[in-house]
Coordinates of C-alpha atoms in Angstrom, one line a residue:
M1 CA 12.7 -87.7 46.9
K2 CA 12.4 -89.7 43.7
R3 CA 8.9 -88.3 43.2
L4 CA 10.2 -84.8 43.5
I5 CA 13.0 -85.5 41.0
L6 CA 10.5 -87.1 38.6
L7 CA 8.1 -84.2 39.0
F8 CA 11.0 -81.7 38.4
K9 CA 12.0 -83.5 35.2
R10 CA 8.4 -83.5 34.0
K11 CA 8.0 -79.8 34.7
K12 CA 11.4 -79.1 33.0
T13 CA 10.3 -81.0 30.0
L14 CA 7.0 -79.1 29.9
F15 CA 8.8 -75.8 30.4
I16 CA 11.2 -76.5 27.5
F17 CA 8.3 -77.5 25.3
L18 CA 6.3 -74.4 26.2
A19 CA 9.4 -72.2 25.7
G20 CA 10.1 -73.8 22.4
F21 CA 6.5 -73.4 21.3
A22 CA 6.5 -69.8 22.3
C23 CA 9.7 -69.2 20.4
T24 CA 8.3 -70.9 17.4
L25 CA 5.2 -68.7 17.5
I26 CA 7.4 -65.6 17.9
L27 CA 9.4 -66.6 14.8
I28 CA 6.5 -67.8 12.7
Y29 CA 4.4 -64.6 13.3
P30 CA 7.0 -62.2 11.8
F31 CA 7.8 -64.7 9.1
N32 CA 4.2 -65.0 8.0
K33 CA 3.8 -61.3 8.2
A34 CA 6.9 -60.9 6.0
V35 CA 5.6 -63.4 3.5
S36 CA 2.2 -61.7 3.5
Y37 CA 3.6 -58.2 3.1
T38 CA 5.9 -59.2 0.3
S39 CA 3.0 -60.8 -1.6
T40 CA 0.9 -57.7 -1.8
D41 CA 0.4 -55.9 -5.1
N42 CA 1.9 -52.7 -3.7
Y43 CA 5.1 -54.5 -2.8
C44 CA 5.4 -56.2 -6.2
N45 CA 4.9 -52.8 -7.9
S46 CA 7.6 -51.3 -5.7
C47 CA 10.2 -53.5 -7.5
H48 CA 8.5 -53.8 -10.9
V49 CA 8.8 -50.1 -11.5
H50 CA 7.9 -50.1 -15.2
D51 CA 4.5 -48.3 -15.5
H52 CA 3.0 -50.6 -18.1
A53 CA 3.0 -53.6 -15.7
E54 CA 0.6 -52.0 -13.2
D55 CA -1.4 -50.0 -15.7
S56 CA -2.0 -52.9 -18.0
W57 CA -2.9 -55.2 -15.1
R58 CA -5.6 -52.7 -13.9
L59 CA -7.1 -52.7 -17.4
S60 CA -7.0 -56.4 -17.7
A61 CA -9.8 -59.0 -17.2
H62 CA -8.2 -59.9 -13.9
V63 CA -9.2 -56.5 -12.5
N64 CA -11.5 -54.8 -14.8
N65 CA -14.4 -57.3 -14.9
K66 CA -18.1 -57.6 -14.2
S67 CA -17.7 -59.9 -11.2
G68 CA -15.5 -57.5 -9.2
V69 CA -12.9 -60.2 -8.5
V70 CA -9.3 -59.0 -8.4
V71 CA -6.6 -61.5 -9.4
H72 CA -3.4 -60.4 -7.6
C73 CA 0.2 -60.6 -8.8
V74 CA 1.1 -63.6 -6.8
D75 CA -2.0 -65.5 -8.0
C76 CA -0.4 -65.8 -11.4
H77 CA 3.3 -65.4 -10.8
L78 CA 3.6 -67.9 -8.0
P79 CA 2.3 -71.5 -7.9
P80 CA -0.4 -72.5 -5.4
K81 CA 0.8 -72.8 -1.8
E82 CA 0.7 -76.5 -1.8
E83 CA 2.9 -76.7 -5.0
G84 CA 6.1 -75.0 -4.1
Y85 CA 4.9 -71.5 -3.3
L86 CA 7.7 -70.5 -0.9
K87 CA 10.5 -72.0 -3.0
A88 CA 9.3 -70.1 -6.1
K89 CA 8.8 -67.0 -4.0
A90 CA 12.4 -67.1 -2.7
Y91 CA 13.8 -67.7 -6.3
H92 CA 11.8 -65.0 -8.0
G93 CA 12.2 -62.6 -5.1
A94 CA 16.0 -62.9 -5.1
K95 CA 16.1 -62.4 -8.8
D96 CA 13.8 -59.4 -8.7
L97 CA 15.8 -57.8 -5.9
Y98 CA 19.0 -58.3 -7.7
G99 CA 17.6 -56.6 -10.8
F100 CA 16.1 -53.8 -8.7
Y101 CA 19.4 -52.9 -7.0
F102 CA 22.0 -53.7 -9.6
K103 CA 20.3 -53.1 -12.9
D104 CA 18.8 -50.0 -14.6
S105 CA 15.1 -50.6 -15.6
A106 CA 15.5 -48.2 -18.5
D107 CA 17.9 -50.7 -20.1
Y108 CA 15.4 -53.5 -20.2
K109 CA 14.0 -54.4 -23.6
W110 CA 10.4 -54.9 -22.4
E111 CA 9.0 -55.6 -25.9
S112 CA 11.3 -58.6 -26.4
K113 CA 10.2 -60.1 -23.0
R114 CA 6.5 -60.2 -23.9
T115 CA 6.6 -63.7 -25.4
A116 CA 4.8 -66.9 -24.2
E117 CA 8.2 -68.7 -24.0
L118 CA 9.6 -66.2 -21.5
A119 CA 6.2 -65.7 -19.7
N120 CA 6.0 -69.4 -19.0
T121 CA 9.2 -69.1 -16.8
F122 CA 7.4 -66.7 -14.3
T123 CA 3.7 -67.5 -14.8
Y124 CA 2.4 -70.8 -13.5
E125 CA -0.2 -72.9 -15.3
S126 CA -1.1 -74.7 -12.1
S127 CA -2.3 -71.3 -10.8
C128 CA -4.4 -70.7 -13.9
K129 CA -6.0 -74.1 -13.4
K130 CA -6.7 -73.5 -9.7
C131 CA -9.1 -70.7 -10.6
H132 CA -10.2 -71.9 -14.0
S133 CA -10.9 -75.5 -13.1
N134 CA -13.8 -75.7 -15.6
L135 CA -12.7 -75.2 -19.2
Y136 CA -16.2 -75.6 -20.5
P137 CA -18.5 -73.2 -18.5
A138 CA -22.1 -72.6 -19.8
T139 CA -21.1 -69.2 -21.2
I140 CA -18.3 -70.4 -23.4
S141 CA -18.6 -69.9 -27.2
T142 CA -18.3 -72.8 -29.7
K143 CA -15.0 -71.4 -30.9
G144 CA -13.8 -71.2 -27.3
A145 CA -14.8 -74.8 -26.6
D146 CA -13.0 -75.9 -29.7
S147 CA -9.9 -74.1 -28.7
H148 CA -10.0 -75.6 -25.2
M149 CA -10.4 -79.0 -26.6
H150 CA -7.4 -78.4 -28.9
Y151 CA -5.4 -77.4 -25.8
E152 CA -6.4 -80.5 -23.8
N153 CA -5.3 -82.7 -26.8
H154 CA -2.0 -80.9 -27.0
N155 CA -1.2 -79.9 -23.4
E156 CA 2.3 -81.5 -23.7
T157 CA 3.3 -78.7 -26.0
M158 CA 0.8 -75.9 -25.1
T159 CA 0.1 -73.9 -22.0
C160 CA -2.7 -71.4 -21.1
L161 CA -0.4 -68.6 -22.2
N162 CA -0.3 -69.7 -25.8
C163 CA -3.8 -68.2 -26.2
H164 CA -4.2 -66.1 -23.0
M165 CA -0.9 -64.3 -23.0
H166 CA -2.4 -60.9 -22.3
T167 CA -5.2 -61.8 -20.0
G168 CA -3.3 -60.6 -16.9
H169 CA -1.8 -57.5 -18.7
Y170 CA -4.2 -55.9 -21.2
N171 CA -2.9 -55.4 -24.7
P172 CA -5.5 -54.1 -27.2
N173 CA -3.5 -55.5 -30.1
Y174 CA -3.9 -59.1 -29.0
Q175 CA -7.6 -59.9 -29.1
H176 CA -9.2 -63.1 -30.4
A177 CA -11.7 -61.3 -32.6
Q178 CA -11.7 -61.2 -36.4
N179 CA -10.2 -57.9 -37.5
Q180 CA -12.7 -56.9 -40.2
S181 CA -11.2 -53.4 -40.7
F182 CA -7.7 -54.8 -41.4
G183 CA -6.2 -53.3 -44.5
D184 CA -8.7 -50.4 -44.8
E185 CA -7.2 -47.5 -46.8
E186 CA -6.8 -44.2 -44.9
G187 CA -8.1 -41.4 -47.2
P188 CA -7.9 -40.9 -51.0
K189 CA -4.5 -41.5 -52.7
E190 CA -3.3 -41.1 -56.3
L191 CA -3.3 -44.6 -57.8
F192 CA -1.0 -46.1 -60.4
T193 CA -2.8 -47.2 -63.5
E194 CA 0.0 -49.2 -65.1
A195 CA 2.9 -51.3 -64.0
T196 CA 6.5 -50.4 -64.7
T197 CA 7.9 -51.4 -68.1
I198 CA 11.4 -52.9 -68.0
S199 CA 13.5 -52.9 -71.2
S200 CA 16.9 -53.7 -69.8
F201 CA 18.6 -55.8 -67.1
E202 CA 19.0 -53.1 -64.5
N203 CA 17.4 -52.0 -61.2
Y204 CA 13.9 -50.7 -61.5
V205 CA 11.0 -49.5 -59.3
E206 CA 7.8 -51.5 -59.7
N207 CA 4.4 -49.7 -59.5
I208 CA 1.5 -51.8 -58.4
P209 CA -1.6 -50.9 -60.5
G210 CA -4.7 -49.9 -58.6
S211 CA -2.6 -48.8 -55.6
S212 CA -0.3 -46.0 -54.6
V213 CA 2.4 -48.5 -53.7
S214 CA 5.8 -49.0 -55.3
F215 CA 8.9 -51.0 -54.4
S216 CA 12.5 -51.3 -55.6
M217 CA 13.9 -54.3 -57.5
V218 CA 17.6 -55.1 -57.9
A219 CA 19.1 -56.8 -60.9
I220 CA 21.2 -59.8 -59.7
D221 CA 23.8 -61.0 -62.1
G222 CA 24.0 -64.8 -62.4
G223 CA 27.1 -66.7 -61.3
E224 CA 28.5 -69.7 -59.5
F225 CA 28.9 -70.2 -55.8
L226 CA 29.2 -73.0 -53.2
L227 CA 25.7 -73.7 -51.7
G228 CA 25.9 -74.5 -48.0
S229 CA 28.5 -74.1 -45.3
P230 CA 32.0 -75.6 -44.9
E231 CA 32.4 -78.2 -42.1
D232 CA 34.6 -75.8 -40.1
E233 CA 32.1 -72.9 -40.0
S234 CA 31.1 -72.1 -36.4
Y235 CA 27.5 -73.1 -35.4
R236 CA 27.1 -75.1 -38.7
R237 CA 24.3 -77.6 -38.7
K238 CA 24.2 -80.9 -40.6
D239 CA 21.5 -79.8 -43.0
E240 CA 23.9 -77.2 -44.4
G241 CA 26.0 -79.7 -46.2
P242 CA 27.7 -81.1 -48.0
Q243 CA 28.5 -78.0 -50.0
R244 CA 27.5 -78.1 -53.7
K245 CA 28.7 -76.0 -56.6
V246 CA 25.7 -74.2 -58.0
K247 CA 25.2 -72.0 -61.0
V248 CA 22.4 -69.4 -60.8
S249 CA 20.8 -67.6 -63.7
P250 CA 20.3 -63.8 -63.6
F251 CA 17.1 -62.6 -61.8
F252 CA 15.6 -59.5 -60.1
M253 CA 15.1 -59.5 -56.4
A254 CA 13.3 -57.0 -54.1
E255 CA 15.6 -54.7 -52.3
V256 CA 13.7 -55.3 -49.0
E257 CA 11.1 -57.7 -47.7
V258 CA 7.5 -57.3 -48.8
S259 CA 6.1 -54.4 -46.7
W260 CA 2.7 -54.1 -45.2
D261 CA 1.9 -51.5 -47.8
E262 CA 2.6 -54.0 -50.6
F263 CA 0.9 -56.9 -48.9
L264 CA -2.2 -54.8 -48.1
A265 CA -2.5 -53.7 -51.7
W266 CA -3.2 -57.3 -52.5
F267 CA -5.4 -57.8 -49.5
G268 CA -7.4 -54.7 -50.3
Q269 CA -8.0 -55.7 -53.9
T270 CA -8.8 -59.3 -53.4
A271 CA -10.0 -59.9 -49.8
S272 CA -13.7 -59.9 -50.9
E273 CA -12.9 -63.0 -53.0
G274 CA -11.2 -64.8 -50.1
R275 CA -12.0 -68.5 -49.8
K276 CA -13.5 -70.0 -46.7
E277 CA -11.0 -71.5 -44.2
A278 CA -12.4 -74.9 -45.0
E279 CA -11.0 -74.7 -48.5
T280 CA -8.2 -77.4 -48.5
N281 CA -7.5 -78.0 -52.2
L282 CA -5.0 -75.2 -52.4
E283 CA -3.9 -76.1 -55.9
E284 CA -7.3 -75.0 -57.3
V285 CA -7.2 -71.6 -55.7
D286 CA -7.0 -69.1 -58.6
A287 CA -4.3 -66.4 -58.9
I288 CA -6.3 -63.5 -57.5
S289 CA -8.0 -65.1 -54.5
G290 CA -7.4 -63.1 -51.3
A291 CA -7.0 -63.9 -47.7
T292 CA -9.8 -64.0 -45.2
P293 CA -9.5 -61.3 -42.5
P294 CA -7.0 -62.1 -39.7
W295 CA -7.8 -62.7 -36.1
G296 CA -6.2 -60.0 -33.9
A297 CA -3.5 -57.7 -35.3
P298 CA -1.0 -59.5 -37.5
D299 CA 1.4 -56.6 -37.3
Q300 CA 1.6 -57.3 -33.5
G301 CA 0.9 -53.6 -32.8
W302 CA 4.3 -52.7 -34.1
G303 CA 2.9 -50.7 -37.1
K304 CA 2.4 -51.4 -40.8
G305 CA 3.5 -49.1 -43.6
Q306 CA 7.1 -49.9 -44.7
R307 CA 7.7 -52.5 -41.9
P308 CA 7.9 -56.0 -43.3
A309 CA 4.6 -57.9 -43.5
I310 CA 4.5 -60.8 -41.1
T311 CA 2.3 -63.7 -39.8
M312 CA 1.0 -64.6 -43.3
S313 CA 1.2 -68.2 -44.3
H314 CA 3.5 -69.6 -47.0
H315 CA 0.4 -70.2 -49.0
A316 CA -0.6 -66.5 -48.7
A317 CA 2.9 -65.5 -49.8
V318 CA 2.6 -67.7 -52.9
Q319 CA -0.9 -66.2 -53.6
Y320 CA 0.5 -62.7 -53.3
C321 CA 3.1 -63.5 -55.9
R322 CA 0.5 -64.9 -58.3
W323 CA -1.6 -61.8 -57.9
L324 CA 1.4 -59.5 -58.3
S325 CA 2.3 -61.3 -61.5
H326 CA -1.3 -61.0 -62.7
V327 CA -1.5 -57.2 -62.2
T328 CA 2.0 -56.3 -63.4
G329 CA 2.3 -58.7 -66.4
K330 CA 5.6 -60.0 -65.1
T331 CA 6.5 -63.3 -63.4
Y332 CA 6.9 -62.7 -59.7
R333 CA 7.5 -65.6 -57.2
L334 CA 9.3 -66.6 -54.1
P335 CA 13.1 -67.2 -54.5
T336 CA 14.5 -70.7 -54.7
E337 CA 16.8 -71.6 -51.8
A338 CA 19.8 -71.4 -54.1
E339 CA 18.8 -67.9 -55.4
W340 CA 18.2 -66.7 -51.8
E341 CA 21.6 -67.8 -50.5
Y342 CA 23.4 -66.6 -53.6
A343 CA 21.9 -63.1 -53.1
A344 CA 22.4 -63.1 -49.4
R345 CA 26.1 -63.9 -49.8
G346 CA 26.6 -60.9 -52.0
G347 CA 29.5 -62.5 -53.8
K348 CA 31.2 -63.7 -50.5
Q349 CA 31.8 -67.3 -49.3
T350 CA 32.3 -66.3 -45.7
A351 CA 29.6 -66.8 -43.1
Y352 CA 28.4 -63.2 -43.5
P353 CA 28.5 -60.7 -46.4
F354 CA 30.3 -58.3 -44.0
E355 CA 33.3 -58.6 -41.8
G356 CA 33.5 -60.8 -38.8
S357 CA 32.8 -64.5 -37.9
P358 CA 29.9 -66.0 -35.9
K359 CA 32.1 -66.5 -32.9
D360 CA 32.8 -62.7 -32.9
Y361 CA 29.1 -61.9 -32.5
S362 CA 27.1 -64.8 -31.1
E363 CA 25.9 -64.7 -27.5
L364 CA 26.1 -68.5 -27.5
S365 CA 29.8 -67.9 -26.7
F366 CA 30.3 -67.8 -23.0
W367 CA 32.7 -64.9 -23.1
N368 CA 30.4 -62.9 -25.5
K369 CA 27.4 -63.5 -23.3
W370 CA 29.1 -62.2 -20.2
L371 CA 31.6 -59.6 -21.5
G372 CA 29.4 -58.2 -24.3
V373 CA 29.7 -58.1 -28.1
D374 CA 31.1 -55.3 -30.3
T375 CA 28.2 -54.8 -32.6
A376 CA 29.7 -51.8 -34.5
V377 CA 29.9 -53.8 -37.8
I378 CA 27.1 -56.4 -37.6
G379 CA 24.7 -53.8 -36.3
R380 CA 25.2 -51.7 -39.4
Y381 CA 24.0 -54.5 -41.7
V382 CA 21.4 -56.5 -39.8
S383 CA 18.4 -56.0 -37.5
Y384 CA 18.6 -58.9 -35.0
K385 CA 18.3 -59.8 -31.3
A386 CA 20.9 -57.4 -30.1
N387 CA 19.6 -54.3 -31.7
S388 CA 15.9 -54.9 -32.7
N389 CA 14.2 -54.2 -29.3
G390 CA 12.2 -57.4 -29.9
K391 CA 10.3 -56.4 -33.0
S392 CA 10.7 -55.9 -36.8
Q393 CA 12.4 -52.8 -38.0
L394 CA 12.3 -50.5 -41.0
A395 CA 14.6 -51.6 -43.8
D396 CA 16.4 -48.2 -44.0
M397 CA 17.9 -48.8 -40.6
V398 CA 20.7 -50.9 -42.1
K399 CA 23.1 -50.8 -45.0
A400 CA 22.8 -52.9 -48.1
N401 CA 24.9 -56.0 -48.8
P402 CA 27.3 -56.0 -51.8
Y403 CA 24.5 -56.8 -54.2
G404 CA 22.4 -53.9 -52.9
L405 CA 19.9 -55.9 -50.8
K406 CA 19.0 -54.9 -47.3
N407 CA 18.5 -57.2 -44.3
M408 CA 18.8 -60.5 -46.2
N409 CA 20.3 -62.0 -43.0
G410 CA 18.0 -60.4 -40.5
N411 CA 14.9 -58.4 -39.5
V412 CA 12.4 -61.2 -40.6
A413 CA 13.2 -64.7 -41.8
E414 CA 12.0 -65.3 -45.4
F415 CA 10.0 -68.0 -47.2
C416 CA 11.6 -69.8 -50.1
S417 CA 9.8 -71.8 -52.8
D418 CA 11.6 -75.1 -52.1
W419 CA 10.3 -78.0 -50.0
Y420 CA 12.5 -78.6 -47.0
S421 CA 14.6 -81.7 -46.5
A422 CA 17.6 -82.1 -44.2
D423 CA 19.2 -84.2 -46.9
T424 CA 18.6 -81.8 -49.8
Y425 CA 22.3 -81.2 -50.6
K426 CA 23.2 -84.8 -50.1
N427 CA 20.6 -85.9 -52.6
Y428 CA 21.8 -83.6 -55.4
K429 CA 23.7 -85.9 -57.7
E430 CA 25.2 -83.6 -60.3
E431 CA 28.7 -82.2 -59.8
E432 CA 27.5 -78.7 -60.9
L433 CA 23.9 -77.8 -60.3
I434 CA 22.1 -75.2 -62.5
D435 CA 19.2 -73.4 -60.8
P436 CA 18.2 -76.2 -58.4
K437 CA 14.7 -76.1 -57.0
G438 CA 15.0 -78.5 -54.1
P439 CA 13.0 -81.7 -53.5
S440 CA 10.0 -82.5 -55.7
R441 CA 7.8 -82.9 -52.6
G442 CA 7.7 -82.4 -48.9
R443 CA 5.7 -81.3 -45.9
E444 CA 7.3 -78.0 -45.0
H445 CA 8.9 -75.2 -47.0
V446 CA 12.4 -73.7 -46.6
V447 CA 12.8 -70.6 -44.5
R448 CA 16.0 -68.6 -44.8
G449 CA 17.7 -65.8 -42.9
G450 CA 17.5 -64.8 -39.3
S451 CA 15.1 -62.4 -37.7
F452 CA 14.7 -59.7 -35.1
R453 CA 14.8 -62.4 -32.4
S454 CA 17.7 -64.3 -33.8
D455 CA 21.2 -64.8 -32.3
A456 CA 24.1 -63.9 -34.6
S457 CA 24.7 -67.7 -35.1
E458 CA 21.3 -67.9 -37.0
L459 CA 22.2 -64.9 -39.3
R460 CA 24.8 -66.9 -41.3
S461 CA 24.1 -66.9 -45.0
A462 CA 24.0 -70.8 -45.1
A463 CA 21.8 -71.2 -42.1
R464 CA 18.6 -73.1 -42.9
S465 CA 15.2 -73.4 -41.3
Y466 CA 11.7 -74.4 -42.3
T467 CA 8.0 -73.7 -41.8
E468 CA 6.4 -75.3 -38.7
T469 CA 2.8 -75.2 -39.8
K470 CA 1.4 -77.1 -36.8
N471 CA 3.3 -75.1 -34.2
W472 CA 2.7 -71.8 -35.9
L473 CA -1.1 -72.3 -35.7
K474 CA -1.4 -73.3 -32.0
T475 CA -3.4 -70.3 -30.9
D476 CA -5.6 -69.9 -34.0
P477 CA -9.1 -70.2 -32.5
Q478 CA -10.6 -71.2 -35.8
M479 CA -11.7 -74.7 -36.7
P480 CA -10.3 -75.6 -39.3
K481 CA -7.1 -73.6 -38.9
S482 CA -6.5 -70.7 -41.3
I483 CA -4.7 -71.3 -44.6
W484 CA -3.8 -67.6 -44.8
W485 CA -2.4 -66.5 -41.4
Y486 CA 0.1 -68.1 -38.9
S487 CA -1.1 -67.1 -35.5
D488 CA 2.2 -68.0 -33.8
A489 CA 5.0 -66.9 -36.3
N490 CA 5.6 -63.2 -36.0
H491 CA 9.3 -63.5 -37.2
V492 CA 8.8 -64.6 -40.8
G493 CA 8.0 -62.7 -43.9
F494 CA 9.2 -62.9 -47.5
R495 CA 10.7 -61.0 -50.4
V496 CA 9.9 -61.5 -54.1
V497 CA 12.0 -62.3 -57.1
C498 CA 11.1 -61.5 -60.7
E499 CA 12.1 -63.6 -63.6
V500 CA 14.0 -61.8 -66.4
P501 CA 11.6 -61.4 -69.4
E502 CA 12.8 -63.4 -72.5
N503 CA 13.0 -60.2 -74.6
I504 CA 15.6 -58.6 -72.4
E505 CA 19.2 -59.0 -73.4
I506 CA 21.7 -59.7 -70.6
K507 CA 25.2 -58.6 -71.3

């Protein structure tokens, strides 16, 4: 009897085990089938309905290559299976399904999402390394090896996407190849033979000799203002104070940022004299030396013409001003920080030269982020994150500030001549400053104004920033790095000022 009971228990245990095993198989099979199906390219494309995603993938090196190997969506956009594959799949899948069913794909600003910063949130470097385990194959070029060595020495701040952002989705405007045709003129044009003569302190249009390009300059009356922001200004930073009383002498300032047409007039006339990238003694570079050709397309594929010139270095902007002074017989230069802020304020001491406060417009505010922002006013005066579609815009899209200057607070940030210091205002000793020029030395230069990718909090007239030379040259494949082009700063340009000639009387 005991043996029968024991045998029954053993059979019962075996039955339960076999039943459980069978149930597990029954559950695992459809689960694996579901995971497999939802990992196919067709399924991915059923949610990601924007055409350029699939089309650019099929044209990319991950599909259109000599080996015939196809790299699928999940090979890049999910980590390897042993490194959190299912967890990441559940997270991204839920997010994509929510967007598919509750959002309109036509409202997405796709251009603004094509950045390395955002791509790193849904592309996994561990997946890159799983396939590309050898960074120094026999076929790699010297420049490629140098770039990979640079990456390995700085992998705490760099990812594969810094240089290979468009490997998985082809973009012809982002190729690491020197752009020898950059700046070529298209067809014959009537050229100016002389610069504009100015005989009074009033607005004028400058003609660049040897080119068909002209641009507008605005006469800015001198005056006094408080440099920096008050302590109670929303989103104020420490380097914006303490406020200082400043007196600024009259000057001329360009109505808009230097356009590609203007910048390419310099490049076209001087590029043949461009110094080698190894040239490091910048002080000895003469006034008419030009830049070496850029790598890739510095305009980001957004177009040139009257769009603001971008991706040039601070050094290149200074050289442009020296050349412009040489060909026009005037004294053009970058504005000082004090001149820039005085002009941007347009006679106002409020955060903006137009109505409204930073709290009204900034998406850093919880309520603004979720309930939306009324951009009726700010959108008339500034091209910024909310209305730029992720790229620079033409200046005529906005209204001028009270001084007649357009997009001082937005579109692209702008170089100033001053060295940057967080303690600049603190170190000014005089009670009233006259035409201050900032610290006598430094490592980086001041950058003022917001850009097409800025939140409204960064558009304040007192907001300060600075060049980040090392970070802005991360993906430059050249060794040594270019002195003319920032490979990773597409949001900065500049506008020029012209000093008032001594023979002009200012009333």
